[in-house]
Tab-separated table of C-alpha atoms in Angstrom:
chain	number	residue	atom	x	y	z
A	1	MET	CA	-18.422	-21.617	-13.435
A	2	SER	CA	-16.168	-20.442	-16.235
A	3	SER	CA	-13.439	-23.325	-14.617
A	4	LEU	CA	-16.129	-25.436	-14.821
A	5	ARG	CA	-16.490	-24.674	-18.647
A	6	ALA	CA	-13.219	-24.884	-19.434
A	7	LYS	CA	-12.834	-28.558	-18.037
A	8	GLU	CA	-15.647	-29.440	-20.534
A	9	ARG	CA	-14.133	-27.828	-23.442
A	10	SER	CA	-11.243	-29.893	-23.736
A	11	SER	CA	-8.985	-32.583	-21.807
A	12	ASN	CA	-6.085	-30.630	-22.719
A	13	ASN	CA	-7.581	-27.756	-20.631
A	14	GLU	CA	-8.237	-29.943	-17.873
A	15	ARG	CA	-4.999	-30.756	-17.434
A	16	GLN	CA	-3.773	-27.270	-17.693
A	17	LEU	CA	-5.792	-26.343	-15.054
A	18	ALA	CA	-4.609	-29.134	-12.845
A	19	ARG	CA	-0.763	-28.917	-13.226
A	20	THR	CA	1.405	-27.439	-10.182
A	21	ALA	CA	3.312	-24.475	-10.774
A	22	LYS	CA	6.876	-24.677	-9.810
A	23	SER	CA	8.963	-21.859	-8.262
A	24	VAL	CA	13.014	-21.737	-8.640
A	25	GLU	CA	12.862	-18.567	-6.324
A	26	ASP	CA	14.558	-18.774	-2.869
A	27	PHE	CA	11.765	-18.856	-0.243
A	28	GLN	CA	13.606	-18.110	2.642
A	29	HIS	CA	14.913	-14.984	1.029
A	30	LEU	CA	11.678	-14.051	-0.341
A	31	VAL	CA	9.940	-14.045	3.171
A	32	GLY	CA	12.956	-11.819	4.750
A	33	ASN	CA	12.282	-8.371	5.907
A	34	TYR	CA	15.793	-6.855	4.169
A	35	SER	CA	16.269	-5.780	0.581
A	36	ARG	CA	15.117	-7.966	-2.028
A	37	ASN	CA	15.129	-7.016	-5.740
A	38	ALA	CA	11.013	-6.262	-6.443
A	39	SER	CA	11.004	-7.931	-9.787
A	40	ARG	CA	11.624	-11.471	-8.059
A	41	PHE	CA	7.876	-11.322	-6.709
A	42	TYR	CA	6.509	-10.373	-10.046
A	43	SER	CA	6.462	-14.135	-11.305
A	44	LEU	CA	3.987	-15.176	-8.048
A	45	ILE	CA	1.363	-12.926	-8.666
A	46	PRO	CA	-1.305	-13.488	-11.493
A	47	GLN	CA	-1.893	-10.705	-14.425
A	48	LEU	CA	-5.610	-9.919	-15.106
A	49	PRO	CA	-6.122	-10.041	-18.954
A	50	PRO	CA	-6.105	-6.782	-20.457
A	51	GLU	CA	-9.961	-4.715	-20.731
A	52	SER	CA	-11.299	-5.836	-23.956
A	53	VAL	CA	-14.799	-3.818	-26.000
A	54	GLU	CA	-17.221	-6.108	-26.938
A	55	SER	CA	-19.192	-5.111	-30.559
A	56	GLY	CA	-22.092	-2.660	-28.522
A	57	GLY	CA	-19.202	-1.008	-27.047
A	58	ALA	CA	-19.153	-2.073	-23.474
A	59	ARG	CA	-16.027	-2.655	-21.891
A	60	VAL	CA	-15.087	-5.961	-20.547
A	61	SER	CA	-12.511	-6.191	-17.789
A	62	ALA	CA	-11.542	-9.461	-15.264
A	63	ILE	CA	-11.534	-8.444	-11.679
A	64	PHE	CA	-10.081	-11.437	-9.622
A	65	ALA	CA	-7.310	-14.004	-10.182
A	66	ILE	CA	-5.368	-16.187	-7.584
A	67	GLN	CA	-2.372	-17.811	-8.151
A	68	VAL	CA	-0.677	-20.521	-6.486
A	69	ALA	CA	3.097	-21.189	-6.806
A	70	LEU	CA	5.016	-24.256	-5.101
A	71	PHE	CA	8.486	-24.223	-3.442
A	72	PRO	CA	9.370	-27.836	-3.068
A	73	ASN	CA	10.278	-28.570	0.101
A	74	TYR	CA	9.692	-25.123	1.815
A	75	GLY	CA	5.473	-24.258	1.321
A	76	ILE	CA	3.354	-22.218	-1.627
A	77	THR	CA	2.786	-18.388	-2.304
A	78	ILE	CA	-0.620	-17.747	-2.882
A	79	GLY	CA	-0.946	-14.651	-5.237
A	80	PHE	CA	-4.022	-12.365	-5.556
A	81	ALA	CA	-4.994	-9.506	-8.334
A	82	ASN	CA	-7.841	-7.732	-8.116
A	83	GLN	CA	-9.613	-4.710	-9.316
A	84	HIS	CA	-11.146	-2.685	-6.745
A	85	VAL	CA	-14.593	-2.775	-8.212
A	86	ILE	CA	-15.227	-5.872	-6.459
A	87	GLY	CA	-14.584	-4.749	-3.001
A	88	ASP	CA	-12.495	-2.898	-0.777
A	89	ALA	CA	-9.595	-4.197	1.303
A	90	ASN	CA	-11.963	-5.186	4.631
A	91	THR	CA	-13.661	-7.352	1.797
A	92	VAL	CA	-11.122	-9.355	0.032
A	93	THR	CA	-9.165	-9.908	3.554
A	94	ARG	CA	-12.422	-11.378	4.677
A	95	PHE	CA	-12.389	-13.821	1.587
A	96	ILE	CA	-8.935	-14.695	2.016
A	97	ARG	CA	-9.522	-15.520	5.958
A	98	ALA	CA	-12.851	-17.298	4.915
A	99	TRP	CA	-11.391	-19.286	2.399
A	100	ALA	CA	-8.779	-20.118	4.873
A	101	SER	CA	-11.156	-21.520	7.426
A	102	ILE	CA	-13.109	-23.228	5.141
A	103	ASN	CA	-9.969	-25.092	3.748
A	104	LYS	CA	-8.629	-25.753	7.157
A	105	LEU	CA	-12.340	-27.384	8.892
A	106	GLU	CA	-12.198	-29.403	5.383
A	107	GLY	CA	-15.532	-28.311	4.306
A	108	GLU	CA	-17.052	-28.618	7.531
A	109	THR	CA	-18.937	-25.281	7.380
A	110	GLU	CA	-21.137	-25.504	10.514
A	111	LEU	CA	-17.872	-25.075	11.883
A	112	PHE	CA	-17.269	-22.260	10.427
A	113	ASP	CA	-17.268	-18.771	11.802
A	114	ASN	CA	-19.995	-16.404	10.934
A	115	LYS	CA	-18.315	-13.273	10.870
A	116	PHE	CA	-16.493	-14.211	7.501
A	117	LEU	CA	-20.281	-14.548	5.705
A	118	PRO	CA	-20.665	-11.749	3.269
A	119	PHE	CA	-23.545	-9.161	3.584
A	120	TYR	CA	-24.466	-8.686	0.018
A	121	ASP	CA	-27.629	-6.039	0.371
A	122	ARG	CA	-26.996	-3.003	-1.059
A	123	GLU	CA	-30.423	-1.929	-0.670
A	124	ARG	CA	-29.450	-1.126	3.150
A	125	ILE	CA	-27.484	1.942	1.613
A	126	GLU	CA	-29.693	5.025	1.533
A	127	ASP	CA	-27.990	7.754	-1.084
A	128	PRO	CA	-30.209	10.601	-0.768
A	129	TYR	CA	-27.597	12.541	-3.010
A	130	LYS	CA	-27.578	10.494	-5.677
A	131	LEU	CA	-23.791	10.063	-5.468
A	132	ALA	CA	-23.901	6.670	-7.162
A	133	ILE	CA	-24.826	8.279	-10.252
A	134	VAL	CA	-22.532	10.537	-9.672
A	135	LEU	CA	-19.872	8.527	-9.100
A	136	PHE	CA	-20.688	6.283	-12.132
A	137	ASN	CA	-20.422	9.098	-14.832
A	138	GLU	CA	-17.393	10.825	-13.318
A	139	MET	CA	-15.325	7.799	-13.057
A	140	LYS	CA	-15.986	7.132	-16.775
A	141	LYS	CA	-14.147	10.157	-17.543
A	142	PRO	CA	-10.245	10.585	-17.307
A	143	GLN	CA	-8.968	11.367	-14.017
A	144	PRO	CA	-6.219	13.362	-12.546
A	145	TRP	CA	-4.459	10.211	-10.788
A	146	GLN	CA	-4.360	8.304	-14.201
A	147	GLU	CA	-1.876	10.511	-15.779
A	148	SER	CA	0.248	10.167	-12.419
A	149	GLU	CA	3.022	7.800	-11.378
A	150	SER	CA	1.280	7.489	-7.999
A	151	ASP	CA	-1.908	5.780	-9.949
A	152	PHE	CA	-2.408	2.798	-6.985
A	153	ARG	CA	-5.025	1.367	-9.276
A	154	LYS	CA	-2.059	-0.277	-11.708
A	155	VAL	CA	1.339	-2.281	-10.984
A	156	PRO	CA	4.183	-0.848	-12.766
A	157	MET	CA	6.827	-3.405	-12.702
A	158	LYS	CA	9.875	-1.368	-11.460
A	159	ASN	CA	12.556	-3.731	-11.722
A	160	SER	CA	14.949	-1.575	-10.464
A	161	ASN	CA	13.194	-1.414	-6.968
A	162	LEU	CA	14.231	-2.977	-3.728
A	163	ARG	CA	11.551	-4.150	-1.586
A	164	ALA	CA	12.089	-4.114	2.345
A	165	THR	CA	9.756	-4.577	5.424
A	166	SER	CA	10.230	-2.329	8.370
A	167	VAL	CA	9.027	-3.409	11.435
A	168	MET	CA	7.295	-1.238	14.311
A	169	SER	CA	7.198	-3.100	17.382
A	170	GLN	CA	4.757	-2.699	20.072
A	171	ASP	CA	7.940	-0.767	22.409
A	172	LYS	CA	8.646	1.639	19.150
A	173	ILE	CA	5.176	2.229	18.996
A	174	GLN	CA	5.030	2.992	22.401
A	175	MET	CA	7.701	5.036	22.096
A	176	LEU	CA	6.592	7.103	19.402
A	177	LYS	CA	3.180	7.660	21.347
A	178	LYS	CA	5.040	8.973	24.600
A	179	TYR	CA	7.160	11.509	22.441
A	180	ALA	CA	4.052	12.713	20.762
A	181	ILE	CA	1.918	13.291	23.752
A	182	GLU	CA	4.602	15.094	25.801
A	183	ASN	CA	5.287	17.503	22.852
A	184	MET	CA	1.743	17.536	21.898
A	185	PRO	CA	-0.364	17.397	24.560
A	186	LYS	CA	-3.729	18.109	22.019
A	187	LEU	CA	-2.717	15.809	19.628
A	188	VAL	CA	-5.936	14.338	17.640
A	189	HIS	CA	-6.169	10.580	17.128
A	190	PRO	CA	-2.534	9.873	18.748
A	191	SER	CA	-3.342	6.154	17.801
A	192	SER	CA	-0.567	3.469	16.062
A	193	PHE	CA	-1.675	3.715	12.309
A	194	VAL	CA	-1.548	7.575	12.782
A	195	LEU	CA	1.862	8.060	14.416
A	196	THR	CA	3.384	4.863	12.299
A	197	CYS	CA	2.572	6.565	9.265
A	198	ALA	CA	3.763	10.146	10.517
A	199	TYR	CA	7.192	8.270	11.129
A	200	ILE	CA	7.406	6.699	7.996
A	201	ARG	CA	6.263	9.184	5.837
A	202	THR	CA	8.947	11.933	7.425
A	203	SER	CA	11.477	9.545	7.324
A	204	TRP	CA	10.827	8.658	3.401
A	205	LEU	CA	10.463	12.329	2.620
A	206	LYS	CA	13.969	12.881	4.004
A	207	SER	CA	15.646	10.246	2.132
A	208	LEU	CA	14.389	11.999	-0.874
A	209	GLU	CA	15.958	14.941	0.251
A	210	GLU	CA	19.267	13.058	1.187
A	211	ILE	CA	19.384	11.642	-2.711
A	212	GLY	CA	19.099	15.216	-3.824
A	213	GLU	CA	15.133	15.213	-5.389
A	214	GLU	CA	15.253	18.266	-7.754
A	215	ASN	CA	12.590	20.623	-8.002
A	216	VAL	CA	11.626	20.823	-5.005
A	217	ASP	CA	11.469	23.796	-2.483
A	218	GLU	CA	10.355	23.174	1.199
A	219	HIS	CA	7.048	25.474	0.179
A	220	GLU	CA	6.166	22.564	-2.016
A	221	ALA	CA	2.374	20.968	-0.573
A	222	GLU	CA	3.377	16.954	0.416
A	223	TYR	CA	0.095	15.102	0.385
A	224	PHE	CA	-0.389	12.208	2.256
A	225	GLY	CA	-3.452	9.678	1.519
A	226	PHE	CA	-5.444	6.631	3.060
A	227	MET	CA	-8.831	5.504	2.971
A	228	ALA	CA	-11.428	4.983	5.654
A	229	ASP	CA	-13.934	2.689	6.391
A	230	CYS	CA	-17.383	4.182	6.448
A	231	ARG	CA	-19.250	1.139	7.403
A	232	ALA	CA	-20.110	2.441	10.882
A	233	ARG	CA	-20.517	5.885	9.974
A	234	LEU	CA	-23.489	5.325	7.506
A	235	SER	CA	-27.102	5.236	8.786
A	236	PRO	CA	-28.199	2.643	9.129
A	237	SER	CA	-24.661	1.332	9.390
A	238	LEU	CA	-23.798	-1.488	7.123
A	239	PRO	CA	-22.279	-4.460	9.159
A	240	ASP	CA	-18.270	-5.118	8.978
A	241	ASN	CA	-18.688	-8.249	6.661
A	242	TYR	CA	-20.445	-5.764	3.963
A	243	PHE	CA	-19.299	-6.908	0.434
A	244	GLY	CA	-18.171	-4.419	-1.930
A	245	ASN	CA	-16.777	-0.661	-1.380
A	246	CYS	CA	-17.257	1.155	1.717
A	247	ILE	CA	-14.515	3.845	1.526
A	248	VAL	CA	-13.780	7.333	1.225
A	249	PRO	CA	-10.405	8.848	1.197
A	250	CYS	CA	-8.453	11.045	4.145
A	251	ILE	CA	-6.049	13.084	2.731
A	252	ALA	CA	-3.483	15.038	4.917
A	253	LYS	CA	-1.615	18.293	3.675
A	254	SER	CA	1.789	19.614	4.920
A	255	THR	CA	4.624	21.535	3.406
A	256	ARG	CA	7.961	19.548	2.516
A	257	GLY	CA	10.155	22.601	4.990
A	258	GLU	CA	7.391	21.478	7.814
A	259	LEU	CA	7.646	17.590	7.194
A	260	CYS	CA	11.344	17.432	6.992
A	261	GLY	CA	11.916	20.143	9.871
A	262	PRO	CA	12.458	19.248	13.647
A	263	GLN	CA	8.847	18.891	14.148
A	264	GLY	CA	7.993	17.196	11.285
A	265	ILE	CA	6.673	13.583	13.154
A	266	LEU	CA	4.248	16.262	15.381
A	267	ILE	CA	3.486	18.031	12.127
A	268	ALA	CA	2.356	15.010	10.057
A	269	ALA	CA	0.686	13.185	12.610
A	270	GLU	CA	-1.647	15.722	13.549
A	271	GLU	CA	-2.442	16.376	9.718
A	272	ILE	CA	-3.305	12.522	9.854
A	273	GLY	CA	-5.174	13.048	12.858
A	274	MET	CA	-7.219	15.912	11.646
A	275	SER	CA	-8.159	14.063	8.427
A	276	ILE	CA	-9.849	11.441	9.824
A	277	GLY	CA	-11.428	13.582	12.547
A	278	LYS	CA	-12.752	15.878	9.916
A	279	ARG	CA	-13.940	12.792	7.683
A	280	PHE	CA	-15.657	10.802	10.378
A	281	ASN	CA	-17.590	14.054	11.933
A	282	ASP	CA	-18.772	14.520	8.322
A	283	LYS	CA	-21.371	11.957	7.811
A	284	ASP	CA	-23.323	14.231	5.554
A	285	GLY	CA	-20.418	14.849	3.256
A	286	ILE	CA	-19.429	11.561	3.194
A	287	LEU	CA	-22.963	10.786	1.332
A	288	LYS	CA	-22.596	14.156	-0.705
A	289	GLY	CA	-19.052	13.617	-2.125
A	290	VAL	CA	-17.429	16.604	-0.793
A	291	TRP	CA	-14.400	14.307	-0.849
A	292	PHE	CA	-14.398	13.179	-4.478
A	293	TYR	CA	-14.800	16.556	-5.548
A	294	LYS	CA	-11.927	18.011	-3.574
A	295	SER	CA	-9.641	15.306	-4.987
A	296	SER	CA	-9.019	17.900	-7.849
A	297	GLU	CA	-7.216	19.913	-5.409
A	298	ILE	CA	-4.522	17.046	-5.189
A	299	ASN	CA	-1.324	17.588	-6.836
A	300	TRP	CA	-0.912	13.597	-7.596
A	301	LYS	CA	2.844	14.053	-8.357
A	302	ARG	CA	3.180	15.162	-4.644
A	303	LEU	CA	0.775	12.281	-3.208
A	304	PHE	CA	2.370	9.227	-0.652
A	305	ILE	CA	-0.354	6.863	-0.027
A	306	VAL	CA	-0.946	3.702	2.120
A	307	SER	CA	-2.168	0.424	0.949
A	308	GLY	CA	-3.819	-1.576	3.762
A	309	SER	CA	-4.701	-1.126	7.616
A	310	THR	CA	-3.520	-1.782	10.892
A	311	LYS	CA	-7.383	-3.495	10.831
A	312	HIS	CA	-6.815	-6.100	8.482
A	313	ASP	CA	-5.090	-9.108	9.466
A	314	THR	CA	-4.014	-11.151	6.500
A	315	ASN	CA	-1.244	-12.912	8.640
A	316	ASP	CA	-3.687	-14.380	10.536
A	317	ALA	CA	-5.152	-16.709	7.422
A	318	ASP	CA	-4.668	-20.213	8.410
A	319	PHE	CA	-5.205	-22.786	5.471
A	320	GLY	CA	-4.566	-25.759	8.019
A	321	TRP	CA	-0.903	-25.226	7.645
A	322	GLY	CA	-0.197	-22.840	10.391
A	323	LYS	CA	0.223	-18.961	9.668
A	324	PRO	CA	1.561	-17.359	6.797
A	325	GLU	CA	5.513	-16.417	6.915
A	326	LYS	CA	4.869	-12.927	5.133
A	327	TYR	CA	2.502	-10.862	3.285
A	328	GLU	CA	3.532	-8.615	0.676
A	329	CYS	CA	1.540	-5.867	-1.357
A	330	ILE	CA	2.877	-5.737	-4.695
A	331	SER	CA	0.743	-2.748	-5.617
A	332	ILE	CA	3.218	-0.426	-3.735
A	333	ASP	CA	5.844	-0.715	-6.350
A	334	SER	CA	4.424	2.764	-7.678
A	335	ASP	CA	6.627	6.459	-6.578
A	336	GLY	CA	5.190	7.284	-3.043
A	337	ALA	CA	3.092	4.243	-1.873
A	338	MET	CA	3.750	1.970	1.520
A	339	SER	CA	1.550	-0.968	2.713
A	340	ILE	CA	0.943	-1.479	6.506
A	341	ASN	CA	-0.413	-4.545	8.190
A	342	LYS	CA	-0.553	-6.279	11.570
A	343	SER	CA	2.685	-8.260	12.559
A	344	GLY	CA	2.188	-11.965	12.045
A	345	LYS	CA	5.318	-12.407	14.282
A	346	TYR	CA	4.996	-9.258	16.698
A	347	GLU	CA	2.324	-8.817	19.048
A	348	GLY	CA	0.869	-5.371	18.938
A	349	GLY	CA	3.462	-4.796	16.113
A	350	LEU	CA	3.059	-3.488	12.921
A	351	GLU	CA	4.788	-3.983	9.674
A	352	ILE	CA	5.540	-1.711	7.057
A	353	GLY	CA	6.441	-2.598	3.445
A	354	LEU	CA	8.236	-0.076	1.034
A	355	SER	CA	9.449	-0.263	-2.431
A	356	LEU	CA	12.322	2.145	-2.924
A	357	PRO	CA	15.068	2.484	-5.764
A	358	THR	CA	18.437	1.281	-4.503
A	359	ASN	CA	19.948	4.848	-3.563
A	360	GLN	CA	17.272	5.512	-1.845
A	361	MET	CA	16.245	2.290	0.388
A	362	ASP	CA	19.605	2.270	2.234
A	363	ILE	CA	19.126	5.892	3.094
A	364	PHE	CA	15.550	5.494	4.508
A	365	ALA	CA	16.715	2.574	6.541
A	366	ASP	CA	19.432	4.333	8.232
A	367	ILE	CA	16.806	7.267	8.738
A	368	PHE	CA	13.998	4.909	10.518
A	369	ALA	CA	16.478	3.529	12.315
A	370	SER	CA	18.430	6.492	13.762
A	371	GLY	CA	15.186	8.609	13.841
A	372	LEU	CA	13.716	6.095	16.809
A	373	LYS	CA	17.057	6.171	18.828
A	374	ASN	CA	17.136	10.074	18.821
A	375	LEU	CA	13.411	10.536	19.985
């Protein structure tokens, strides 16, 4: 609606909206897996305008924007920026794939796969503990992560960082599983997600050790956080295509010494698996908001977080021109964050995105490669 109104206001605005943005960046360089300067991606994503305050005191924020850039003779990039208030990763991924499918079908919606159609019914959600009101009131207050460099709701411009993608092929994942099962037969949830995250987490911490991170000893608690989809855990359950947020955080905790020691991968995998089991087996705790109140116990400066999921496949979004060459999560350009996504080129594989300072990236790459060889 806002776009239509803008077009009606002036022909000049109409010309601006119709103009194609072109990029002078090297397309082939950007879609590589090797290290690239993080700042080269910033011109490809839209910037949401700053929050404004209306006369009555209400705060108004933009929540979603799309930017398309043309690389002449190579292709296009589609950049998304969104606030989490409109939906979680499942919602946004389904929107992208729905848009892609409609575009590919040239508007022939009768051929559209109904699994992408959004389900909006909020009345389906039972809230016996009035958690919605509690969260609404709490989130209006300053939160501890807002003061942390690990604020995953912001996109800090780390111009000096390098971005790179590490690929975990199916063979590498199976190698990790074999190692884990042989050395820890009772490991909870020895999934591709758990073991890959455990391996990346320990490699990342070891790279910090190598560059000489100061004021951290082996007894320092390290936290690992990721989001779990609770649609199927509610009663009554929500369909996979529920449009909105239905996620809760899972937090794993271990000491620096444990994670950087010889059993680090196993300890990390055990803690991550236990955090999943604890969260999904406590449906009442989800509704009571136990996960929210425990957030005050976390040292946000020692938190390593995951963006994305092995279940969300943005590489399968075909707009009619074939599948994307690459997916990049720009929001990981904060200290202590990684992205994870299904690989678009390796069947059963995963792509892990990291954005690190230059002196840490090379060390991480060496640890990542040598660690798999030495299992």
